[in-house]
Tab-separated table of C-alpha atoms in Angstrom:
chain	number	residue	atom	x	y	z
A	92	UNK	CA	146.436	185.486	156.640
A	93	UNK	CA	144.457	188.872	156.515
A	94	UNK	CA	141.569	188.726	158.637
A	95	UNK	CA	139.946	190.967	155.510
A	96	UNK	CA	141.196	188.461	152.794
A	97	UNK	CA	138.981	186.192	150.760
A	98	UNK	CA	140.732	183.227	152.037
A	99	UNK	CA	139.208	184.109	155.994
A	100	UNK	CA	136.318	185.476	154.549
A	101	UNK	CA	136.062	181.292	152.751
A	102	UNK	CA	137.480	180.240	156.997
A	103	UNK	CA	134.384	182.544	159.281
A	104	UNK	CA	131.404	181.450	156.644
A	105	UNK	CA	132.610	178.177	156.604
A	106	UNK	CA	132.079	177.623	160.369
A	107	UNK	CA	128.421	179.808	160.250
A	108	UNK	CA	127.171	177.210	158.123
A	109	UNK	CA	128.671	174.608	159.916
A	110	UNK	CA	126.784	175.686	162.768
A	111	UNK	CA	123.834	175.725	160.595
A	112	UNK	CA	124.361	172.023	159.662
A	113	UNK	CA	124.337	170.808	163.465
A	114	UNK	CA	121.237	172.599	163.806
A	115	UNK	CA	119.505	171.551	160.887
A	116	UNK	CA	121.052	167.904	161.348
A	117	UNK	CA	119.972	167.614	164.758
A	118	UNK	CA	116.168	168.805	163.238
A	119	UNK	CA	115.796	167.013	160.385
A	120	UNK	CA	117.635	163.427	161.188
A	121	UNK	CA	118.651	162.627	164.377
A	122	UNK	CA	115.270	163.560	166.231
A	123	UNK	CA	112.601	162.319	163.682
A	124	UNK	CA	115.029	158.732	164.050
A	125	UNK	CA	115.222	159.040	167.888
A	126	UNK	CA	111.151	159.799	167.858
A	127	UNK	CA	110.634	156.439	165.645
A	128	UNK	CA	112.997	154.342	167.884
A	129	UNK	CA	110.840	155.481	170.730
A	130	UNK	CA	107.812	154.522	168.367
A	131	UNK	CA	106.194	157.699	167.772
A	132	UNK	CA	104.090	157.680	164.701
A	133	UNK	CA	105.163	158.589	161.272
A	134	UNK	CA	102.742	161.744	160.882
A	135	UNK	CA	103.635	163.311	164.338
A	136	UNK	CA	107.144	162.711	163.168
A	137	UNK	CA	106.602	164.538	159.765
A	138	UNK	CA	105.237	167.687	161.887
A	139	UNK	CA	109.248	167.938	163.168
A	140	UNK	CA	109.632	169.572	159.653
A	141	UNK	CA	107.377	172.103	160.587
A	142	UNK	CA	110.663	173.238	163.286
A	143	UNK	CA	112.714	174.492	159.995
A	144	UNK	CA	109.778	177.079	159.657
A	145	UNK	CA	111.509	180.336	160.455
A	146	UNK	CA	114.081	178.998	157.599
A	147	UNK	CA	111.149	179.844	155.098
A	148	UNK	CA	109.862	182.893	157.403
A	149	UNK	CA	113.275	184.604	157.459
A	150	UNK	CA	112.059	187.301	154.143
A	151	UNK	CA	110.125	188.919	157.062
A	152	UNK	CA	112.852	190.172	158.910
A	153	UNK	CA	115.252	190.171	156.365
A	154	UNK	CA	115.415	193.839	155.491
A	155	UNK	CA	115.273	195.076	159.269
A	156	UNK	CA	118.850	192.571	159.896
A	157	UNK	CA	119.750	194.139	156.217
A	158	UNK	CA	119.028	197.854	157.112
A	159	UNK	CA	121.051	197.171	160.601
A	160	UNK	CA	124.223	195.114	158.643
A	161	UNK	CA	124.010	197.992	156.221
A	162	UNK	CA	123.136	201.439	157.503
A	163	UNK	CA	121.657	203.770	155.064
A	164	UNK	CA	124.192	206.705	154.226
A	165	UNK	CA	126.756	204.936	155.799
A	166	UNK	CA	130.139	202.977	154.003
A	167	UNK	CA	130.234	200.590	157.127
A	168	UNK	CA	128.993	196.674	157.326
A	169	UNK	CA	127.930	195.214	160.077
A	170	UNK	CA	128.021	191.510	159.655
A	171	UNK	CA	129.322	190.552	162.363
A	172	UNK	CA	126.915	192.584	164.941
A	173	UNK	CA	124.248	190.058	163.600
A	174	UNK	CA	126.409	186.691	163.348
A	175	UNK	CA	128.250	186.237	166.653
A	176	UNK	CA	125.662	186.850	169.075
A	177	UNK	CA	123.459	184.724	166.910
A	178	UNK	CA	125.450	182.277	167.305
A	179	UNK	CA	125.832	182.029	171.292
A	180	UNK	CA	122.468	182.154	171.789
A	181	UNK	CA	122.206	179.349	169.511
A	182	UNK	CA	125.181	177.702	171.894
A	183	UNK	CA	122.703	178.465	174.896
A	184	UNK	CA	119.640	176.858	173.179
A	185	UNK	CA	121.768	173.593	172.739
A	186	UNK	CA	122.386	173.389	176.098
A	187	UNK	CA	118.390	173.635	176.653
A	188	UNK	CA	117.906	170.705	174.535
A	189	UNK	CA	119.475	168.856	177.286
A	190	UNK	CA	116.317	167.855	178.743
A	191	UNK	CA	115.174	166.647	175.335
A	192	UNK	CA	114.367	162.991	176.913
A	193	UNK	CA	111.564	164.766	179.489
A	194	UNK	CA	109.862	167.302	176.626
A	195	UNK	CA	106.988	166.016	175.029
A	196	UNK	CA	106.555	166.423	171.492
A	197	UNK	CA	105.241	170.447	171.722
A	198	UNK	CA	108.014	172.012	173.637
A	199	UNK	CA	110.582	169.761	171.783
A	200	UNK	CA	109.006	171.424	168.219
A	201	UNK	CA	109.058	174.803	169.841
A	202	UNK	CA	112.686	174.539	171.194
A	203	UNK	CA	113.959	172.972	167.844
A	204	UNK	CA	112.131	176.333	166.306
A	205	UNK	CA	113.852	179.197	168.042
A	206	UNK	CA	116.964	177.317	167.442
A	207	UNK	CA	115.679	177.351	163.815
A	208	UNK	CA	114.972	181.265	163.911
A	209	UNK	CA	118.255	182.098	165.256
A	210	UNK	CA	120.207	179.910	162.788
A	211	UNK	CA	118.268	181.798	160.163
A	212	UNK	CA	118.523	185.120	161.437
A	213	UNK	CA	121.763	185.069	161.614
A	214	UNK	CA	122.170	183.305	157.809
A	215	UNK	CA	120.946	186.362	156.508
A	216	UNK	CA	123.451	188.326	157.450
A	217	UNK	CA	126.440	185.718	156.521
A	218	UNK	CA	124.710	185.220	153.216
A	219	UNK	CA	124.710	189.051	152.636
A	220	UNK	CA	128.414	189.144	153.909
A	221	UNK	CA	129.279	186.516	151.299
A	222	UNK	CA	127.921	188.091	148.189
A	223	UNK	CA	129.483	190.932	148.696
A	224	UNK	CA	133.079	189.158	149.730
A	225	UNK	CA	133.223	186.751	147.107
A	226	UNK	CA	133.984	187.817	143.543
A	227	UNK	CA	132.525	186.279	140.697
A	228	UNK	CA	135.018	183.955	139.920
A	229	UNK	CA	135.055	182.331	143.509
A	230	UNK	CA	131.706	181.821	143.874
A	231	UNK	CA	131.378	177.911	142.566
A	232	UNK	CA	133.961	177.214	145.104
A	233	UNK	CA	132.248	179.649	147.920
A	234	UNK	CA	129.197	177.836	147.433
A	235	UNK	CA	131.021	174.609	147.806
A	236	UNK	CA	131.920	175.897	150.907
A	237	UNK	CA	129.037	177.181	152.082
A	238	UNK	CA	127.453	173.151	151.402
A	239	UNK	CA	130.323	171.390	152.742
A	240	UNK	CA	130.524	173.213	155.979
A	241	UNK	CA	126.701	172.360	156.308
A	242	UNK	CA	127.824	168.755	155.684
A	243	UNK	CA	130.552	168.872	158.357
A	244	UNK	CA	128.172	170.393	160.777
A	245	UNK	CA	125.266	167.631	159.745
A	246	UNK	CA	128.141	164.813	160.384
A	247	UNK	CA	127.949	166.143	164.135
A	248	UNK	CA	124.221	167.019	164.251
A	249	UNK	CA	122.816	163.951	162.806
A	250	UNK	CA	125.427	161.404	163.213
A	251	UNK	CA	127.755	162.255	166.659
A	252	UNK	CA	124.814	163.390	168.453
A	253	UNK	CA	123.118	160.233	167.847
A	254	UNK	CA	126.250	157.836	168.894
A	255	UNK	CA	126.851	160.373	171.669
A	256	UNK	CA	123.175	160.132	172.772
A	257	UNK	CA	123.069	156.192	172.468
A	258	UNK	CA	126.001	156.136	175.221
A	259	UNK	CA	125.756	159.401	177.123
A	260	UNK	CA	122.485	160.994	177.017
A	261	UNK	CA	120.718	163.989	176.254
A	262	UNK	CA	122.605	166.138	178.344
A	263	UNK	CA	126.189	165.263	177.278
A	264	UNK	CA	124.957	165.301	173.496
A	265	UNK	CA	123.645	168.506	173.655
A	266	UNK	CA	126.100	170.019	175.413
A	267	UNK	CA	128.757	168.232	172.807
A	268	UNK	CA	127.280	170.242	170.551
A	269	UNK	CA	126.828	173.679	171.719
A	270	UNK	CA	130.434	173.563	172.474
A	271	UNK	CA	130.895	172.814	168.692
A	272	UNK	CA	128.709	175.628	167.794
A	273	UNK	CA	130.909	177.810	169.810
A	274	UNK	CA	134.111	176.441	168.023
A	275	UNK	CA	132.317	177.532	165.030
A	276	UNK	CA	132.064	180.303	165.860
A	277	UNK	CA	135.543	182.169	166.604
A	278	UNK	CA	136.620	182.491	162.534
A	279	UNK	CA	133.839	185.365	162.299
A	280	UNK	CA	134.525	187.045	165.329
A	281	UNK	CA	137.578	187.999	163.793
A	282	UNK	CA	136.509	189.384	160.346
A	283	UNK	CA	137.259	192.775	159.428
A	284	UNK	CA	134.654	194.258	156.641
A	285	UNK	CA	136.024	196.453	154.254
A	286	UNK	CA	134.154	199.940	153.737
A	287	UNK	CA	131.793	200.183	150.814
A	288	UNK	CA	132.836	201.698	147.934
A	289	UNK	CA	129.670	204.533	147.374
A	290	UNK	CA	127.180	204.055	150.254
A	291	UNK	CA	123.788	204.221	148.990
A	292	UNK	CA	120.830	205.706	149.776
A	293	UNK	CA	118.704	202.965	149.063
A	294	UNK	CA	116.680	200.992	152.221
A	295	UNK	CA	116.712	196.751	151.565
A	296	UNK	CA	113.075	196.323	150.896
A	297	UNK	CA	110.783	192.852	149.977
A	298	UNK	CA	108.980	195.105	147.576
A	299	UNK	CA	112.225	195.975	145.737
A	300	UNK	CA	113.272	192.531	145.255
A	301	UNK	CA	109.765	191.878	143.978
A	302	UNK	CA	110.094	194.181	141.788
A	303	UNK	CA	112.607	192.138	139.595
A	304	UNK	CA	111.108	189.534	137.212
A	305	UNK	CA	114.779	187.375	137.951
A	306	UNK	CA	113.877	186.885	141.532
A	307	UNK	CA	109.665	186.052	141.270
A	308	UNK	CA	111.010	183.320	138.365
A	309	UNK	CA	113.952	182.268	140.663
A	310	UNK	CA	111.443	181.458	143.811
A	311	UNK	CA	109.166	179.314	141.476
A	312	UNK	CA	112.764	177.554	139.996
A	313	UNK	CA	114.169	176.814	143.990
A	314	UNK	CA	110.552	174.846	144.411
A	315	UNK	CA	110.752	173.052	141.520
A	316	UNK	CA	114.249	171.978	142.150
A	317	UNK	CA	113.570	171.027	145.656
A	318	UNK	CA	110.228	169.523	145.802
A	319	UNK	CA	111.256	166.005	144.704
A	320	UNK	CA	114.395	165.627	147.077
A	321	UNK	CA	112.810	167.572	150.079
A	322	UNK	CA	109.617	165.332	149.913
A	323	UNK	CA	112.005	161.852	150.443
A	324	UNK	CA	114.165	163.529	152.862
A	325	UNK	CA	112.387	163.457	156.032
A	326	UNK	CA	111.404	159.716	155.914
A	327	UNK	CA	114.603	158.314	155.048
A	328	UNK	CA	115.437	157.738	158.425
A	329	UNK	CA	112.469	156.146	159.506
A	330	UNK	CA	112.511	154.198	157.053
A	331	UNK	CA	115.569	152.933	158.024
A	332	UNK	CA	114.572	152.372	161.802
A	333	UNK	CA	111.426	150.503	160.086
A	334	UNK	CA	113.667	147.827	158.330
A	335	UNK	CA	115.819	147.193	161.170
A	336	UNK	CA	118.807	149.597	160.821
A	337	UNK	CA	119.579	150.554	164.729
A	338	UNK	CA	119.825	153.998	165.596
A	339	UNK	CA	124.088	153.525	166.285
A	340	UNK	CA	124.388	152.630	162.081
A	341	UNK	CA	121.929	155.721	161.022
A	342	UNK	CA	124.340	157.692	163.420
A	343	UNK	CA	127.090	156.184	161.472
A	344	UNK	CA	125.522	156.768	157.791
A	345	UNK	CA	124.449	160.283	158.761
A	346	UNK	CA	127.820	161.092	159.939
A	347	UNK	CA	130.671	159.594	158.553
A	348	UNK	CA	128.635	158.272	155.439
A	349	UNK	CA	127.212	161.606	154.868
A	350	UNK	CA	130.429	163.800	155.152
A	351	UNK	CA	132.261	161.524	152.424
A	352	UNK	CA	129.308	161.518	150.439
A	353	UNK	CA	128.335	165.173	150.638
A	354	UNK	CA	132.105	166.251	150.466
A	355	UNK	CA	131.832	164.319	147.279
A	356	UNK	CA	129.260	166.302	146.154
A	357	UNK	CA	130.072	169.606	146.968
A	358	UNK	CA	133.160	169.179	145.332
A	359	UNK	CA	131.525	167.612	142.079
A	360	UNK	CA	128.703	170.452	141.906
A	361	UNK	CA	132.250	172.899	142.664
A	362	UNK	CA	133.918	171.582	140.008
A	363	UNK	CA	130.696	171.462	137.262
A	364	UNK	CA	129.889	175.223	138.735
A	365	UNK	CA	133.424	176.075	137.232
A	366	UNK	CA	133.928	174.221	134.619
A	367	UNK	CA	130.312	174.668	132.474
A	368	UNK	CA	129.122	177.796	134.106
A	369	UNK	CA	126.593	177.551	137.062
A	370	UNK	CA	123.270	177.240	134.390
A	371	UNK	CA	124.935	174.303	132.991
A	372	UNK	CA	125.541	172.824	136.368
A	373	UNK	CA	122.383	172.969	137.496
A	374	UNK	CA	120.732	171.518	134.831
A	375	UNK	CA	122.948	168.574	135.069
A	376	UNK	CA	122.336	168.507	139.151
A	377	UNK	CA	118.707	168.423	137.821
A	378	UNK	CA	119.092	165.136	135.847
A	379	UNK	CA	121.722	163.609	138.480
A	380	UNK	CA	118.741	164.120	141.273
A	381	UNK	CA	115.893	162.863	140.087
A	382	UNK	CA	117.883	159.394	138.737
A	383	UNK	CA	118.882	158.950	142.580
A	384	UNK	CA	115.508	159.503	143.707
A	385	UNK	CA	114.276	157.372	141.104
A	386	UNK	CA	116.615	154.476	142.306
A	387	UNK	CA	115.943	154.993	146.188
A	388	UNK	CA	112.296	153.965	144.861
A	389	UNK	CA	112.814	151.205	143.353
A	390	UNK	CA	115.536	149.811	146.157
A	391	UNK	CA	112.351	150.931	149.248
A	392	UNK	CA	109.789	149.358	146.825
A	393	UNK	CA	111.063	146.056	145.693
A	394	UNK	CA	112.003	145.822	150.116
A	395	UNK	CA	115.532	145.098	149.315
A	396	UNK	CA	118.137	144.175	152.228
A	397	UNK	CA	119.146	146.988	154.632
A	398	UNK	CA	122.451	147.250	152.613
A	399	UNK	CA	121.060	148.472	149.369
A	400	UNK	CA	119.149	150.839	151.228
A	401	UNK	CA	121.872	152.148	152.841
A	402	UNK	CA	123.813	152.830	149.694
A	403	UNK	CA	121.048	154.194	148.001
A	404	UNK	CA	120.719	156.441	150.959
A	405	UNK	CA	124.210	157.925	150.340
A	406	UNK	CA	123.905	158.400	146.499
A	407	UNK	CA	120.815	160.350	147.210
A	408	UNK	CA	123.023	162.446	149.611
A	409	UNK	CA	125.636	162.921	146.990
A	410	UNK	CA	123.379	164.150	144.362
A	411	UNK	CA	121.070	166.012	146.680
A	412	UNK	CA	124.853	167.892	147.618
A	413	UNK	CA	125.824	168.351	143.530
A	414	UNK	CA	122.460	170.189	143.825
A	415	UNK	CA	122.269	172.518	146.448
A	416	UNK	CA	126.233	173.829	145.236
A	417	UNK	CA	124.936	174.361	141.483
A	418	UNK	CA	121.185	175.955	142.555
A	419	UNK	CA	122.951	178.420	145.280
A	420	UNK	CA	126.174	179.234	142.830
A	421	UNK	CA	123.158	179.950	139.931
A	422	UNK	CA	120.811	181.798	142.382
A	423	UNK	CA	123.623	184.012	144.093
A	424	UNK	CA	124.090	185.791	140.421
A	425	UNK	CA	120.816	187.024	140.486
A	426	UNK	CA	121.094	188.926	144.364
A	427	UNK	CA	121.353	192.563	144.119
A	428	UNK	CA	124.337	194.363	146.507
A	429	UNK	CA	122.473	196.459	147.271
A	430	UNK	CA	120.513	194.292	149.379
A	431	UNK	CA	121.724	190.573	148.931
A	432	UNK	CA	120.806	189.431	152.034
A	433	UNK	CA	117.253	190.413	151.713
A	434	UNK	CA	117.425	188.918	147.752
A	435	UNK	CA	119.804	185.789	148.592
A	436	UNK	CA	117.259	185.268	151.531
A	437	UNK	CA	114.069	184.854	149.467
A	438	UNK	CA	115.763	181.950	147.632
A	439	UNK	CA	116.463	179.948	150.609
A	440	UNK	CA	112.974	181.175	152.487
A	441	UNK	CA	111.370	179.272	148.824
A	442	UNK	CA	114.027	176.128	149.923
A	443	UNK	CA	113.090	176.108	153.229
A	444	UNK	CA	109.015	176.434	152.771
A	445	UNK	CA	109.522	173.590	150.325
A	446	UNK	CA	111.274	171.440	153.053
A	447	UNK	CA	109.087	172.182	155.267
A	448	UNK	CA	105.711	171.054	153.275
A	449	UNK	CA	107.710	168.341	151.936
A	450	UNK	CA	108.459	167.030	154.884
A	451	UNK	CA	104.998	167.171	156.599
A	452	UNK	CA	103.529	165.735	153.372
A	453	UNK	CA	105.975	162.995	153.040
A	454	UNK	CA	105.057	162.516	156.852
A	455	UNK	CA	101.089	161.837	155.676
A	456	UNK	CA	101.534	160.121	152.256
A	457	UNK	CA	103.775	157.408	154.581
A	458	UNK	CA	101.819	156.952	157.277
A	459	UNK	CA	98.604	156.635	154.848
A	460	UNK	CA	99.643	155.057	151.870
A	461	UNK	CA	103.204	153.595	152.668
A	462	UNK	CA	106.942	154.323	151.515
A	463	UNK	CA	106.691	153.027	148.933
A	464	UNK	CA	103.849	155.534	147.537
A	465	UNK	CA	106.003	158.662	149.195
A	466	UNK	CA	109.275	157.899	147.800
A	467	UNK	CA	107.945	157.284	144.283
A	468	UNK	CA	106.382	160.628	144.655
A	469	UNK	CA	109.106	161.892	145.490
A	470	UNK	CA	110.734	160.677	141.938
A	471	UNK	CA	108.092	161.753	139.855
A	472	UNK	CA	108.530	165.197	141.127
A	473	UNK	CA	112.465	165.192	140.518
A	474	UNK	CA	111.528	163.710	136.771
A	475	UNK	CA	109.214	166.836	136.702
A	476	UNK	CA	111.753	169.093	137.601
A	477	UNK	CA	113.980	167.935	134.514
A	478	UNK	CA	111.528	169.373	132.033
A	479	UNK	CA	110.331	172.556	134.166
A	480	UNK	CA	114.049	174.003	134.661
A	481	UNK	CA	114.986	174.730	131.433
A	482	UNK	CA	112.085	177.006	130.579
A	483	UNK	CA	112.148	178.386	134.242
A	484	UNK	CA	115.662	179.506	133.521
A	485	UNK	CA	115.179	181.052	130.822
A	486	UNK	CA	112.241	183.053	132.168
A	487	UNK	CA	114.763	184.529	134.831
A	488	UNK	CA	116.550	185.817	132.199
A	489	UNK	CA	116.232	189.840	132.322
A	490	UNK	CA	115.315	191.106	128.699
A	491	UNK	CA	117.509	192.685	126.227
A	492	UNK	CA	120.544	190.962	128.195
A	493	UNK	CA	120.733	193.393	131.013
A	494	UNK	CA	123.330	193.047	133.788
A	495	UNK	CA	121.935	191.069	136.696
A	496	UNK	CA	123.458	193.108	139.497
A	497	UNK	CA	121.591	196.473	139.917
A	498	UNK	CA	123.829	199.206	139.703
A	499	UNK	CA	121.663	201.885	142.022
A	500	UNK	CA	119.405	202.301	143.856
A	501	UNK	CA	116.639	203.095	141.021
A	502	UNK	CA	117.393	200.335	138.764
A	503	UNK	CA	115.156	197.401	140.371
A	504	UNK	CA	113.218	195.993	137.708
């Protein structure tokens, strides 16, 4: 195979955002449910969320990683300069997280959020490299990719590093999975970018993608989308530990459970993506959502047995998977080439701000007012959401059906 082809381009961003999903698994799963099993209190728990912070930072240093992946004047890409040493310095923080069991909760936020800023850093450049790699028609099935590699890498970062953990320790579990990371990373090493066709003169800016109406609609959209789900995220896991579930089954339903489930999903929101078009997709991801969120309610509410919750916890995984395949595949239309990462990297800064507040707030309406209260939120939102997207959508829509894709430098609108 062609280290240039589309095929290895699919292989090297499929282990970058595996990496990704051991980082963000470890973040947002396995340490809020090793903090409760150490009974830590919910809201200090919630404030874990506010580690993914540099994911909805990232905008600001977008167009300086942009700039250096794409000199002005120049045909070459640089991907790769950004991606690989990204990703052994994320290797190195892993190993740091070693001493996890002697950090209090301050240097265990701040260590979980440079692992955070280099996981992002280094997205922007493999979400710039993947716009301009993937053609139109692959891009359903890219962003299939693109979820179930986070999936794979979430099975290790929330569920192996638990079970290792529970035998082993910190030390071995970290170090289990900064190896991984490093595994990860070898398909990208070996890329070879292609020149560009006509370099341009233009210089990746936050004011030109603000600039175009499709991107300040498309922001708004990726919050309403995300809201519901990212609110009832964080405290599924503590609920869990809170009915009983031991940390050795979470491990289980974060890893196993959530690969099957979320490999389910990816390849349903693949399929829809293709099949109806990726508007069409999403609105049905919409509709699938908020009925799982809805459900989880009613199964934490009514305190049914450990079982039901379990299951509803992996149909909310599925259709939380269906969703991020058919909002990327629909958002990724709307990034410019001349500066996708910068454009592609607002989206996910709007996903990641959302996941952020969401998960501090679902943190506080728990502790406060109980789960029940904060996963019924959660649903209302996702309901919500089912009568906002339509509109929102169509608001993205440029007028007089211009292209999407800027054609030069001067044609940001």
């Amino acid at each position: 195979m062609r280290r240039s082809s589309t095929g290895f381009a699919l292989l090297a961003m499929g282990g970058v955002y595996a990496a990704q999903g051991v980082i963000g698994g470890i973040t947002l799963q396995a340490i809020p449910a090793v903090l409760r099993d150490a009974g830590r209190p919910l809201q200090e728990i919630g404030l874990m969320s506010l580690a993914i912070l540099p994911w909805a930072l990232k905008f600001l240093w977008a167009p300086m990683l942009e700039r250096v992946r794409l000199p002005i004047g120049s045909p070459l890409r640089r991907s790769r300069r950004i991606v690989v040493p990204g990703q052994l310095l994320m290797a190195a923080m892993l190993l740091m997280l070693g001493w996890g069991a002697r950090l209090s909760p301050a240097p265990l936020l701040g260590l979980l959020a440079v692992l955070a800023l280099l996981a992002a850093s280094v997205d922007v450049a493999c979400d710039g490299y993947a716009v301009e790699q993937l053609p139109p028609a692959r891009r359903g099935w890219g962003n299939a990719l693109q979820v179930g590699g986070s999936y794979l890498g979430m099975f290790a970062g929330a569920g192996l590093f638990l079970m290792i953990l529970a035998v082993h320790g910190w030390a071995v579990a970290a170090a289990g999975m900064a190896i991984l990371v490093l595994l990860f990373a070898l398909p990208f090493a070996a890329v070879r970018e292609g020149l560009r066709p006509a370099p341009a003169a233009h210089r990746p800016s936050l004011a030109a993608a603000w600039r175009r109406k499709a991107i300040r609609w498309g922001l708004v959209l990726t919050v309403v989308f995300q809201l519901g789900s990212r609110l009832a995220y964080g405290m599924t896991g503590p609920l869990l530990i809170d009915r009983g579930v031991s940390l050795t089954t979470i491990g289980w339903l974060n890893g196993a459970g959530g690969v099957m489930t979320g490999l389910a999903g990816t390849m349903a929101g693949a399929w829809l993506v293709q099949r109806y078009g990726a508007r069409r997709a999403l609105f049905a991801a919409t509709v699938l959502q908020a009925a799982s969120l809805l459900g989880f309610w009613l199964v934490a509410a009514a305190h049914f047995t450990s079982d039901w919750l379990l299951a509803g916890a992996l149909l909310k995984n599925a259709a939380a998977t269906v969703g991020f395949v058919s909002l990327y595949a629909y958002l990724m239309d709307y990034a410019s080439p001349l500066q996708a990462g910068v454009d592609f990297t607002l989206f996910q800064c709007a996903d990641a701000a959302t996941a952020a507040v969401g998960g501090l707030g679902a943190g506080i309406v728990a502790q406060h007012y109980g789960y029940g209260i904060s996963f019924g939120l959660a649903a209302v939102l996702a309901l919500a959401a089912c009568a906002l997207l339509p509109w929102l959508a169509h608001a993205m829509q440029a007028p007089a059906n211009h292209t999407r894709h800027v054609t030069h430098a001067g044609d940001f609108r």
